Coordinates of C-alpha atoms in Angstrom, one line a residue:
M18 CA -31.2 118.6 125.4
K19 CA -31.3 116.7 128.4
R20 CA -30.9 113.3 128.7
R21 CA -34.0 112.8 130.2
N22 CA -36.1 113.9 126.9
L23 CA -34.1 112.3 124.4
L24 CA -35.2 108.7 126.3
A25 CA -38.7 109.9 126.3
L26 CA -37.9 110.7 122.3
A27 CA -36.6 107.3 121.5
A28 CA -39.4 106.2 123.0
L29 CA -41.7 107.9 121.9
L30 CA -40.2 106.8 117.8
L31 CA -40.3 103.3 119.0
A32 CA -43.8 103.6 119.6
A33 CA -44.2 105.4 116.6
Q34 CA -42.9 102.2 115.0
L35 CA -44.5 99.7 116.2
A36 CA -48.0 101.7 115.4
V37 CA -47.2 101.8 112.2
R38 CA -45.5 98.7 111.2
G39 CA -48.4 96.8 113.6
Q40 CA -50.6 98.6 110.7
V41 CA -49.4 96.9 107.7
A42 CA -48.5 93.3 109.9
W43 CA -51.9 93.0 110.6
R44 CA -53.4 94.1 106.6
G45 CA -51.1 91.3 105.4
G46 CA -52.1 88.4 107.4
F47 CA -49.9 84.7 106.6
Y48 CA -48.3 84.7 103.2
W49 CA -47.0 82.1 101.6
D50 CA -44.1 79.9 103.3
D51 CA -45.8 81.0 106.6
L52 CA -47.9 78.6 105.2
V53 CA -45.3 75.8 105.2
L54 CA -43.8 76.2 108.4
A55 CA -47.7 76.2 110.1
G56 CA -47.9 73.1 108.2
R57 CA -44.8 71.5 109.1
S58 CA -45.5 72.1 113.1
G59 CA -48.7 70.3 113.0
M60 CA -47.3 66.8 111.5
G61 CA -45.6 65.8 113.8
P62 CA -43.6 66.6 117.6
L63 CA -42.6 70.2 117.7
W64 CA -39.1 69.2 119.9
S65 CA -38.3 66.1 116.8
G66 CA -34.7 66.4 115.3
D67 CA -36.5 66.2 111.6
F68 CA -38.2 69.5 112.2
L69 CA -36.2 71.6 114.1
L70 CA -33.1 70.5 111.9
Q71 CA -34.6 70.8 108.1
H72 CA -33.7 73.0 105.6
H73 CA -36.6 74.9 104.5
D74 CA -35.7 77.2 100.8
G75 CA -32.0 77.0 101.4
H76 CA -32.4 78.3 105.0
F77 CA -31.4 75.8 108.3
M78 CA -33.2 78.1 111.4
P79 CA -34.1 75.6 114.4
A80 CA -35.4 78.4 116.5
A81 CA -37.7 79.8 113.7
F82 CA -38.8 76.3 113.3
L83 CA -39.5 76.2 117.4
V84 CA -41.0 79.4 117.1
A85 CA -43.3 78.8 114.4
G86 CA -44.4 75.6 116.2
A87 CA -45.1 76.5 119.3
T88 CA -47.3 79.3 117.7
T89 CA -49.4 76.9 115.5
R90 CA -49.7 74.7 118.3
L91 CA -51.1 77.7 120.6
A92 CA -53.4 79.6 117.9
P93 CA -53.3 77.7 114.6
L94 CA -53.7 79.8 111.6
R95 CA -55.0 82.8 113.8
W96 CA -52.8 85.9 113.2
G97 CA -52.9 87.5 116.3
L98 CA -50.2 85.7 118.1
P99 CA -47.6 85.7 115.0
L100 CA -48.0 89.9 114.7
A101 CA -47.6 89.8 118.7
E102 CA -44.3 88.0 117.8
L103 CA -43.6 90.1 114.8
L104 CA -43.9 93.4 117.2
L105 CA -41.6 92.1 119.9
L106 CA -38.6 91.1 118.1
Q107 CA -38.7 94.0 116.1
A108 CA -39.3 95.9 119.4
L109 CA -35.7 93.8 120.5
A110 CA -33.7 94.9 117.5
S111 CA -35.1 98.5 117.8
L112 CA -33.5 98.9 121.3
A113 CA -30.5 96.8 120.0
V114 CA -30.1 99.2 117.6
L115 CA -30.4 102.0 119.8
R116 CA -27.9 101.1 122.4
L117 CA -25.6 100.7 120.0
L118 CA -25.9 104.5 118.7
R119 CA -25.5 105.4 121.7
L120 CA -22.3 103.5 122.5
I121 CA -20.6 105.2 119.1
L122 CA -21.8 108.6 120.0
G123 CA -23.9 109.1 123.8
W124 CA -26.8 110.6 124.4
R125 CA -27.2 113.6 121.6
P126 CA -29.6 115.1 119.0
M127 CA -27.7 113.1 115.9
T128 CA -28.2 109.7 117.5
L129 CA -31.7 110.5 118.1
A130 CA -31.9 111.5 114.3
L131 CA -30.4 108.0 112.7
F132 CA -32.2 106.0 115.0
A133 CA -35.8 107.9 113.6
W134 CA -33.9 107.0 110.5
Y135 CA -33.3 103.3 111.5
V136 CA -37.2 102.5 113.2
F137 CA -38.9 104.3 109.9
T138 CA -36.7 103.2 106.6
P139 CA -38.3 101.0 104.3
L140 CA -35.3 99.2 103.6
S141 CA -36.5 96.6 106.7
L142 CA -40.6 96.7 106.0
P143 CA -41.0 94.3 103.5
S144 CA -38.9 91.2 105.6
F145 CA -40.9 92.3 109.2
A146 CA -44.2 92.3 107.7
W147 CA -43.7 88.8 106.6
W148 CA -43.9 86.6 109.6
S149 CA -41.2 83.7 108.1
A150 CA -38.9 86.1 106.7
A151 CA -39.2 88.2 110.0
L152 CA -38.2 84.8 112.2
N153 CA -34.9 85.1 109.9
A154 CA -34.1 88.7 110.1
L155 CA -35.1 90.2 113.0
P156 CA -33.4 88.2 115.2
L157 CA -30.3 88.8 113.2
H158 CA -30.9 92.6 112.8
A159 CA -30.8 92.1 117.0
G160 CA -28.1 89.6 117.2
L161 CA -25.4 91.8 115.0
A162 CA -26.6 95.2 116.8
W163 CA -26.1 93.5 120.5
A164 CA -23.0 91.9 119.9
A165 CA -21.2 94.7 118.0
G166 CA -22.1 96.6 121.0
E167 CA -21.0 94.0 123.6
T168 CA -17.6 94.1 121.3
L169 CA -17.3 97.9 121.4
L170 CA -17.7 97.6 125.6
L171 CA -15.4 94.7 125.6
A172 CA -12.7 96.4 123.7
R173 CA -13.4 99.8 125.8
M174 CA -13.5 98.6 129.6
R175 CA -10.3 96.9 131.6
T176 CA -13.3 95.1 133.8
R177 CA -16.3 92.9 133.2
R178 CA -14.6 91.5 130.5
A179 CA -16.4 88.3 130.6
W180 CA -19.8 89.3 131.2
H181 CA -19.8 91.3 128.5
G182 CA -18.0 88.6 125.9
A183 CA -20.6 86.2 127.4
S184 CA -23.3 88.4 126.2
A185 CA -21.6 88.6 122.9
L186 CA -21.6 85.6 122.6
L187 CA -25.3 84.7 123.8
G188 CA -26.4 87.1 121.1
F189 CA -24.2 85.3 118.3
V190 CA -26.4 82.0 119.3
L191 CA -29.5 83.4 119.3
A192 CA -29.0 84.6 116.1
L193 CA -27.9 82.2 114.1
L194 CA -30.2 79.4 115.3
F195 CA -33.1 82.0 113.6
F196 CA -31.0 82.4 110.7
E197 CA -27.5 81.1 109.0
K198 CA -26.7 84.4 107.5
A199 CA -26.0 85.7 111.1
L200 CA -22.4 83.8 110.5
V201 CA -21.2 87.3 109.8
I202 CA -22.3 88.6 113.8
P203 CA -18.4 88.1 114.8
F204 CA -16.5 89.7 112.0
A205 CA -19.2 92.7 111.6
A206 CA -19.5 93.3 115.4
T207 CA -15.5 93.1 115.5
A208 CA -15.0 95.9 112.7
I209 CA -17.5 98.1 114.1
A210 CA -15.5 97.9 117.5
M211 CA -12.0 98.5 115.9
L212 CA -14.0 101.7 113.8
S213 CA -15.5 102.9 116.8
L214 CA -12.3 103.1 118.3
S215 CA -9.9 104.4 115.4
V216 CA -12.4 107.3 114.9
T217 CA -11.6 108.5 118.6
G218 CA -8.6 108.2 117.7
H219 CA -6.7 104.9 119.0
R220 CA -3.3 104.6 118.2
R221 CA -3.9 100.7 117.5
P222 CA -7.5 99.9 117.4
A223 CA -7.1 96.3 115.3
Q224 CA -4.9 95.2 118.1
A225 CA -6.9 96.7 121.4
V226 CA -9.9 94.9 120.0
L227 CA -8.8 91.6 119.3
W228 CA -6.3 91.4 122.4
R229 CA -9.4 92.4 124.8
A230 CA -11.7 90.3 123.1
R231 CA -8.7 87.3 123.1
W232 CA -10.9 85.0 124.6
L233 CA -14.2 86.1 122.6
W234 CA -12.7 83.8 119.5
P235 CA -12.5 80.6 120.4
G236 CA -16.2 80.6 121.9
Y237 CA -17.6 82.1 118.5
A238 CA -15.3 79.2 116.5
L239 CA -17.2 76.2 118.8
V240 CA -20.4 77.9 118.0
V241 CA -19.5 77.5 114.8
A242 CA -18.4 74.1 114.9
V243 CA -21.5 72.5 116.7
W244 CA -23.5 75.1 114.3
A245 CA -22.1 73.4 111.4
A246 CA -22.8 69.6 112.7
L247 CA -25.9 70.4 112.5
Y248 CA -25.9 72.3 109.2
F249 CA -24.4 69.2 107.9
S250 CA -26.4 66.6 109.1
A251 CA -29.1 67.0 106.7
A252 CA -29.0 67.8 103.0
P253 CA -27.6 70.8 103.0
P254 CA -28.8 73.3 99.9
R255 CA -26.4 73.7 96.9
A256 CA -25.2 77.3 95.7
S257 CA -24.9 77.8 92.2
L258 CA -23.7 81.0 90.6
P259 CA -25.5 82.8 87.7
S260 CA -23.9 83.9 84.6
P261 CA -22.3 87.5 85.0
Q262 CA -24.7 89.4 82.6
V263 CA -27.3 87.9 85.4
A264 CA -25.3 88.7 88.1
L265 CA -24.4 92.2 86.7
S266 CA -28.0 92.9 85.7
A267 CA -28.9 91.8 89.9
L268 CA -26.6 93.9 91.1
W269 CA -27.3 97.2 89.4
R270 CA -31.3 97.3 89.9
T271 CA -30.4 95.9 93.6
N272 CA -28.1 99.2 94.3
T273 CA -29.4 101.3 92.1
Q274 CA -33.6 101.0 92.4
G275 CA -33.7 99.2 95.8
L276 CA -30.7 99.9 98.3
A277 CA -30.0 103.5 97.6
P278 CA -33.7 104.9 96.8
A279 CA -34.4 103.1 100.5
V280 CA -31.1 105.0 102.6
F281 CA -33.8 107.9 101.5
G282 CA -36.8 107.1 102.6
G283 CA -37.7 105.8 99.1
P284 CA -38.7 104.0 96.7
L285 CA -41.9 105.8 97.8
F286 CA -43.6 102.9 95.3
W287 CA -44.3 99.4 95.1
S288 CA -44.9 97.0 92.4
R289 CA -47.1 93.5 92.6
Q290 CA -48.2 90.8 90.8
P291 CA -50.6 88.4 93.4
P292 CA -49.2 85.8 94.2
G293 CA -45.2 87.4 94.4
S294 CA -44.1 89.5 97.0
A295 CA -43.9 93.2 96.7
L296 CA -40.7 95.1 94.9
A297 CA -39.6 98.0 95.4
H298 CA -40.5 100.1 92.4
P299 CA -39.3 103.9 92.5
P300 CA -39.6 106.5 89.6
A301 CA -36.7 107.0 87.6
A302 CA -35.5 110.0 88.7
L303 CA -35.8 109.0 92.7
A304 CA -33.6 105.8 91.5
V305 CA -30.8 108.2 89.8
A306 CA -30.8 110.9 92.1
A307 CA -30.4 108.7 95.1
T308 CA -27.6 106.8 93.4
A309 CA -25.3 109.8 92.6
G310 CA -26.5 111.5 96.1
A311 CA -25.6 108.4 98.0
A312 CA -22.2 107.8 96.6
L313 CA -21.8 112.0 96.1
F314 CA -22.3 111.9 100.2
V315 CA -20.0 108.4 100.6
A316 CA -17.2 110.3 98.5
R317 CA -17.4 113.8 100.2
S318 CA -16.9 111.8 104.1
W319 CA -14.3 109.6 102.5
L320 CA -12.0 112.6 101.3
R321 CA -13.1 115.5 104.1
T322 CA -13.5 113.1 107.7
P323 CA -10.5 111.4 108.8
R324 CA -11.0 107.7 109.0
A325 CA -14.2 107.9 107.4
G326 CA -12.7 105.8 104.3
R327 CA -12.0 103.0 106.7
V328 CA -16.0 103.0 108.2
W329 CA -17.5 103.4 104.4
L330 CA -15.4 99.8 103.6
M331 CA -16.9 98.4 106.5
F332 CA -20.6 98.7 105.0
L333 CA -19.6 97.9 101.3
G334 CA -17.7 95.1 102.3
Y335 CA -21.1 94.0 104.9
T336 CA -23.1 95.1 101.5
A337 CA -20.8 92.9 98.8
V338 CA -21.9 89.8 101.8
C339 CA -25.7 90.3 101.8
E340 CA -25.6 90.5 97.7
A341 CA -23.0 87.4 96.9
T342 CA -25.7 85.3 99.3
M343 CA -29.0 86.7 97.3
L344 CA -27.1 85.5 94.3
L345 CA -25.5 82.2 95.1
W346 CA -28.9 81.0 96.5
R347 CA -31.5 83.1 94.7
T348 CA -30.9 84.5 91.7
S349 CA -30.1 81.8 90.4
L350 CA -33.6 80.0 91.0
D351 CA -35.1 82.8 88.6
P352 CA -33.1 85.3 87.2
Q353 CA -35.8 86.7 85.9
I354 CA -37.3 87.9 89.2
P355 CA -36.0 90.9 90.3
L356 CA -35.4 89.4 93.9
G357 CA -33.2 92.6 95.4
L358 CA -35.9 94.7 94.5
S359 CA -37.8 92.6 97.5
L360 CA -35.5 94.3 99.8
R361 CA -35.7 91.2 101.9
Y362 CA -32.2 89.9 101.0
I363 CA -30.2 93.6 102.3
A364 CA -32.6 94.4 104.8
D365 CA -29.9 93.8 107.4
C366 CA -27.6 96.3 105.8
A367 CA -30.4 98.8 108.1
V368 CA -28.2 98.4 111.1
A369 CA -24.2 98.6 109.2
L370 CA -25.8 101.9 107.6
V371 CA -26.5 103.3 110.8
A372 CA -23.4 102.2 112.8
A373 CA -21.7 103.6 109.9
L374 CA -23.2 106.6 109.9
A375 CA -23.1 107.1 113.0
L376 CA -19.3 106.8 113.0
V377 CA -18.6 108.6 110.3
V378 CA -20.6 111.4 112.8
R379 CA -18.3 110.3 115.6
A380 CA -15.0 110.6 113.6
A381 CA -16.4 114.4 111.9
R382 CA -17.1 115.4 115.5
R383 CA -13.6 114.8 116.6
S384 CA -12.0 116.3 113.5
R385 CA -14.0 119.6 114.2
R386 CA -15.7 119.6 110.6
V387 CA -19.3 120.0 111.7
R388 CA -20.3 123.2 110.7
G389 CA -23.7 122.6 112.3
Q390 CA -26.3 120.1 111.8
R391 CA -29.4 121.5 110.6
P392 CA -28.5 120.1 107.5
A393 CA -28.5 116.5 108.6
F394 CA -31.1 116.8 110.8
A395 CA -33.4 118.0 108.1
L396 CA -32.2 115.4 105.5
V397 CA -32.9 112.4 108.3
A398 CA -36.6 114.5 108.6
G399 CA -37.0 114.5 104.5
A400 CA -36.1 110.8 104.6
C401 CA -38.4 109.9 107.8
C402 CA -41.3 111.7 105.3
A403 CA -40.6 110.0 102.3
S404 CA -40.3 106.1 104.1
L405 CA -43.7 107.2 105.8
V406 CA -44.9 107.3 102.2
S407 CA -43.4 104.6 101.4
T408 CA -44.7 102.5 103.9
T409 CA -48.0 103.5 103.1
T410 CA -48.0 102.2 99.1
F411 CA -46.3 99.3 100.9
A412 CA -49.2 98.5 103.1
Q413 CA -51.6 98.8 100.0
A414 CA -49.7 96.9 98.5
W415 CA -49.0 94.1 100.7
A416 CA -52.6 94.3 101.7
D417 CA -53.5 92.8 98.4
N418 CA -53.4 89.1 99.4
P419 CA -56.0 86.3 99.7
T420 CA -54.4 84.3 102.4
Q421 CA -56.5 85.1 104.9
A422 CA -59.3 85.9 103.9
Y423 CA -58.8 82.3 102.7
L424 CA -57.5 80.5 106.1
D425 CA -60.4 82.6 108.1
T426 CA -63.3 81.4 106.3
A427 CA -62.5 77.7 106.0
R428 CA -61.3 77.4 109.8
R429 CA -65.2 77.8 109.7
E430 CA -66.4 75.9 106.8
L431 CA -63.9 72.8 108.4
A432 CA -65.6 73.5 111.9
Q433 CA -68.6 72.9 111.1
D434 CA -68.6 69.0 109.8
R435 CA -65.7 67.2 112.0
A436 CA -67.2 64.0 110.9
T437 CA -67.6 63.2 107.6
P438 CA -63.8 62.5 106.5
L439 CA -62.1 64.9 103.4
L440 CA -60.3 63.8 100.5
D441 CA -57.2 66.3 100.3
Q442 CA -56.4 68.3 98.0
P443 CA -53.6 71.5 97.1
V444 CA -54.7 75.1 98.2
P445 CA -55.2 78.2 95.8
Y446 CA -52.3 78.8 94.0
G447 CA -52.8 82.4 95.5
V448 CA -52.4 81.0 98.4
L449 CA -49.4 78.6 98.2
S450 CA -47.9 77.0 94.9
W451 CA -48.0 73.9 93.7
L452 CA -43.9 74.2 94.1
S453 CA -44.7 73.5 97.8
Y454 CA -45.8 70.7 96.9
P455 CA -46.4 68.5 99.8
D456 CA -46.3 71.9 101.4
N457 CA -49.9 73.2 99.7
L458 CA -52.0 70.5 100.2
M459 CA -54.8 70.8 102.7
S460 CA -53.8 68.1 105.3
H461 CA -50.5 69.9 105.5
V462 CA -51.8 73.4 105.7
F463 CA -54.5 72.5 108.5
A464 CA -52.3 69.9 110.3
A465 CA -52.8 71.7 113.3
V466 CA -56.2 72.7 113.3
R467 CA -58.2 71.0 115.8
E468 CA -61.5 71.9 115.1
R469 CA -61.8 70.0 111.6
P470 CA -62.6 66.7 110.0
P471 CA -60.2 63.8 109.2
F472 CA -58.3 63.8 106.1
A473 CA -58.8 60.3 104.3
S474 CA -57.9 58.9 100.8
S475 CA -62.0 57.8 100.8
T476 CA -65.2 59.6 102.2
P477 CA -69.0 58.4 101.2
V478 CA -69.4 62.6 100.6
L479 CA -67.5 64.0 98.3
R480 CA -67.2 68.0 99.4
F481 CA -64.7 70.5 97.3
L482 CA -63.1 73.8 99.4
D483 CA -63.2 76.2 96.5
D484 CA -60.6 79.4 96.4
Q485 CA -63.0 81.2 98.6
G486 CA -62.2 78.4 101.4
R487 CA -65.7 77.4 101.2
L488 CA -67.0 74.2 101.1
V489 CA -69.1 73.1 98.3
P490 CA -70.2 69.9 96.9
G491 CA -67.4 68.1 94.8
K492 CA -67.8 66.3 91.5
V493 CA -65.4 63.9 89.5
D494 CA -64.4 65.7 86.6
Y495 CA -64.6 62.8 83.9
S496 CA -61.3 61.7 82.5
R497 CA -61.7 57.5 82.7
A498 CA -64.2 55.3 84.0
V499 CA -65.4 51.7 84.9
E500 CA -68.3 51.0 82.3
Q501 CA -71.4 48.8 83.1
G502 CA -69.7 45.3 83.7
P503 CA -71.3 41.8 81.9
A504 CA -73.7 40.9 85.2
P505 CA -77.1 41.7 84.9
G506 CA -78.2 44.0 87.9
C507 CA -74.6 44.2 89.3
G508 CA -71.9 45.4 86.7
Y509 CA -68.9 43.5 87.9
R510 CA -69.1 40.7 90.6
I511 CA -66.4 40.5 93.3
D512 CA -66.7 37.8 95.2
P513 CA -65.0 37.0 98.7
G514 CA -61.1 36.8 98.6
D515 CA -61.4 38.2 94.5
D516 CA -58.5 40.1 93.0
A517 CA -60.5 41.6 90.7
Q518 CA -59.1 43.5 87.8
V519 CA -62.0 45.8 86.6
P520 CA -61.4 47.5 82.8
L521 CA -61.0 51.0 82.4
N522 CA -62.2 52.4 79.5
G523 CA -59.1 54.1 78.2
S524 CA -55.4 54.6 80.1
L525 CA -54.5 56.4 82.9
L526 CA -51.1 58.4 82.9
S527 CA -49.8 58.1 86.1
W528 CA -51.0 60.9 88.4
E529 CA -53.6 61.0 90.9
W530 CA -57.0 60.6 90.4
T531 CA -60.1 60.4 92.5
A532 CA -62.2 57.3 91.1
Q533 CA -66.2 57.5 92.2
L534 CA -66.7 53.7 93.2
N535 CA -70.9 53.0 92.4
Y536 CA -71.2 49.5 94.7
F537 CA -73.7 47.1 96.6
A538 CA -71.4 45.5 99.3
S539 CA -73.5 42.6 100.9
A540 CA -71.9 43.5 104.3
D541 CA -70.0 46.5 106.4
G542 CA -65.8 46.1 105.6
V543 CA -63.1 47.0 103.7
V544 CA -61.8 46.6 100.8
E545 CA -58.6 47.1 99.2
V546 CA -58.4 49.6 95.5
R547 CA -55.8 49.9 93.7
L548 CA -54.4 51.3 90.0
P549 CA -51.5 48.9 88.4
T550 CA -49.1 51.1 89.0
G551 CA -49.9 53.4 92.6
H552 CA -50.4 52.3 95.6
A553 CA -53.0 50.4 97.8
Q554 CA -55.8 51.9 99.6
R555 CA -58.3 50.5 102.3
V556 CA -61.5 51.4 102.1
P557 CA -64.2 51.1 104.4
V558 CA -67.9 50.3 102.5
S559 CA -71.5 49.9 104.1
G560 CA -74.1 47.3 103.5
G561 CA -76.5 48.3 100.5
L562 CA -76.0 50.6 98.3
H563 CA -73.6 53.5 98.5
T564 CA -70.9 55.1 96.8
V565 CA -67.6 55.9 97.9
F566 CA -64.8 58.6 96.4
V567 CA -61.2 56.7 96.7
R568 CA -58.6 59.3 96.2
L569 CA -55.6 56.9 94.1
D570 CA -52.5 57.3 92.1
G571 CA -50.8 55.7 89.6
G572 CA -51.9 54.7 86.1
G573 CA -52.8 52.0 84.0
R574 CA -56.2 50.4 82.3
T575 CA -57.5 48.6 85.7
I576 CA -58.5 49.0 88.5
M577 CA -57.6 46.4 91.6
L578 CA -60.3 45.8 94.0
R579 CA -59.4 42.9 96.5
P580 CA -61.9 42.7 99.6
L581 CA -60.3 42.1 102.9
D582 CA -63.0 40.8 105.2
P583 CA -64.2 37.6 104.9
G584 CA -67.3 36.4 103.2
L585 CA -67.7 39.9 101.5
S586 CA -68.9 40.8 98.3
L587 CA -69.3 43.7 96.3
C588 CA -71.3 45.1 92.7
L589 CA -69.9 47.3 90.8
G590 CA -71.9 49.6 88.7
A591 CA -70.6 52.1 86.4
G592 CA -68.5 55.3 87.2
P593 CA -66.1 57.9 86.3
I594 CA -62.5 58.1 87.4
G595 CA -61.1 62.1 87.0
T596 CA -60.2 64.6 89.3
V597 CA -62.5 66.7 91.9
W598 CA -63.9 70.7 91.0
P599 CA -67.0 71.8 92.5
K600 CA -69.9 70.5 91.5

């Protein structure tokens, strides 16, 4: 087949991948940590060290925060721009993988077959569809494939070494800025280059690669040193090793129900309990057959193809690193959740695996053990068909997400009245868990949205954003109350300069409460309000008979009020203190 035809087919495969995955991502929209990144982007300066150098959920990813921040400022909580970024990053990753395959195999039909497997594999689908995960995973895919290709060229060529070395280093730097897991790139890229020379018959592949790339490793070391200084400038996350039983169970399920079925296009089915993410749920027969088939294929090629064993050791080593990081930083958080079945933590194994397959094919061709390629093409075609089934079922599971509908409705509702302040409240649990506090507060999630009212500690009109994102009248659900005071026609009189302690009809635990203050003020002014163990809030009041709702933290048996303006006096009537619910 002519090179021009192969290029056209590769372009069609890439276009098909972007079309299929774009549809999956469009149906899903924003999810979970996406709102954390967007919210933090709107809370402070984009280029501040506090924003870019923070650790998030165990990750150090300044470039991901920068991209998320710029995106949020341009189109706050609008899915179109993040979707375009997903497609762009996926295209870059796929093109880098195609280039690596071409460097290993040249332009031939098997190159396209392996590329087809990569573009459709469900192994990398969950990490693509989730914006915040893709900002980690896709630059890692692209950086690994690119650095491996440049290291391979560096090992083969006697000229332009500086260019290829600088290019490999740049790919590593960019990937590392998006994801700390990119620390594996120098080792994986060097191993792929060594194996490429090895399977083509080079007598001393390790010495050749290390010598010709000898100026690359000081560059890697310098980058890692600078990165480490930035990484430890903030308190890094702590790793913890799960129990042996938990670790073995997680590894078994990850490999037999996650990785092995995905190699053959599985899992075919996914399970999801919102708000959790989709987990691979292959039929038992597929899991058994895929695990056995993968083991048989590796064993057969190991025994029959010279140097194939080294290639599989490289892939198994890479997979071990991926799964070890999952065990150290993720499994210990909640051992009951089979995180490996989300496939996100082993998504970059797709790049290592497709490179390993290309190296095995190259070794087989050199040893002349290729006796017709029809079975291989049939296997890849079957895996691609199964991958499309898995993609379809994943899209159905991923679309079961209330976040995008909630955000769209909330933006429209908030834009209708931009003057009356809103009390802060958490977004629904199905949108962002309370475990993410304070990132789950509306003032954080909608921080970058310009068409909205201000969030404040007090408001004259109590409104509540319900679980569908609709702005509805709110009420204070009674927990304790200010009862009617002793002064006839007034309740509790608070004179200018007083630091009044108004008794409640019971004690409040230390929590976040909303007080409904029904008052008569002598003039416009400001009153300081607080609970005994909480922080003071400055509350504007208007002359005459009014109601104001105040968000207070703390607890105690009294509520304390102090007028801050000279001559300002109040009468405080009865009113509840509690939590806010739709009226």
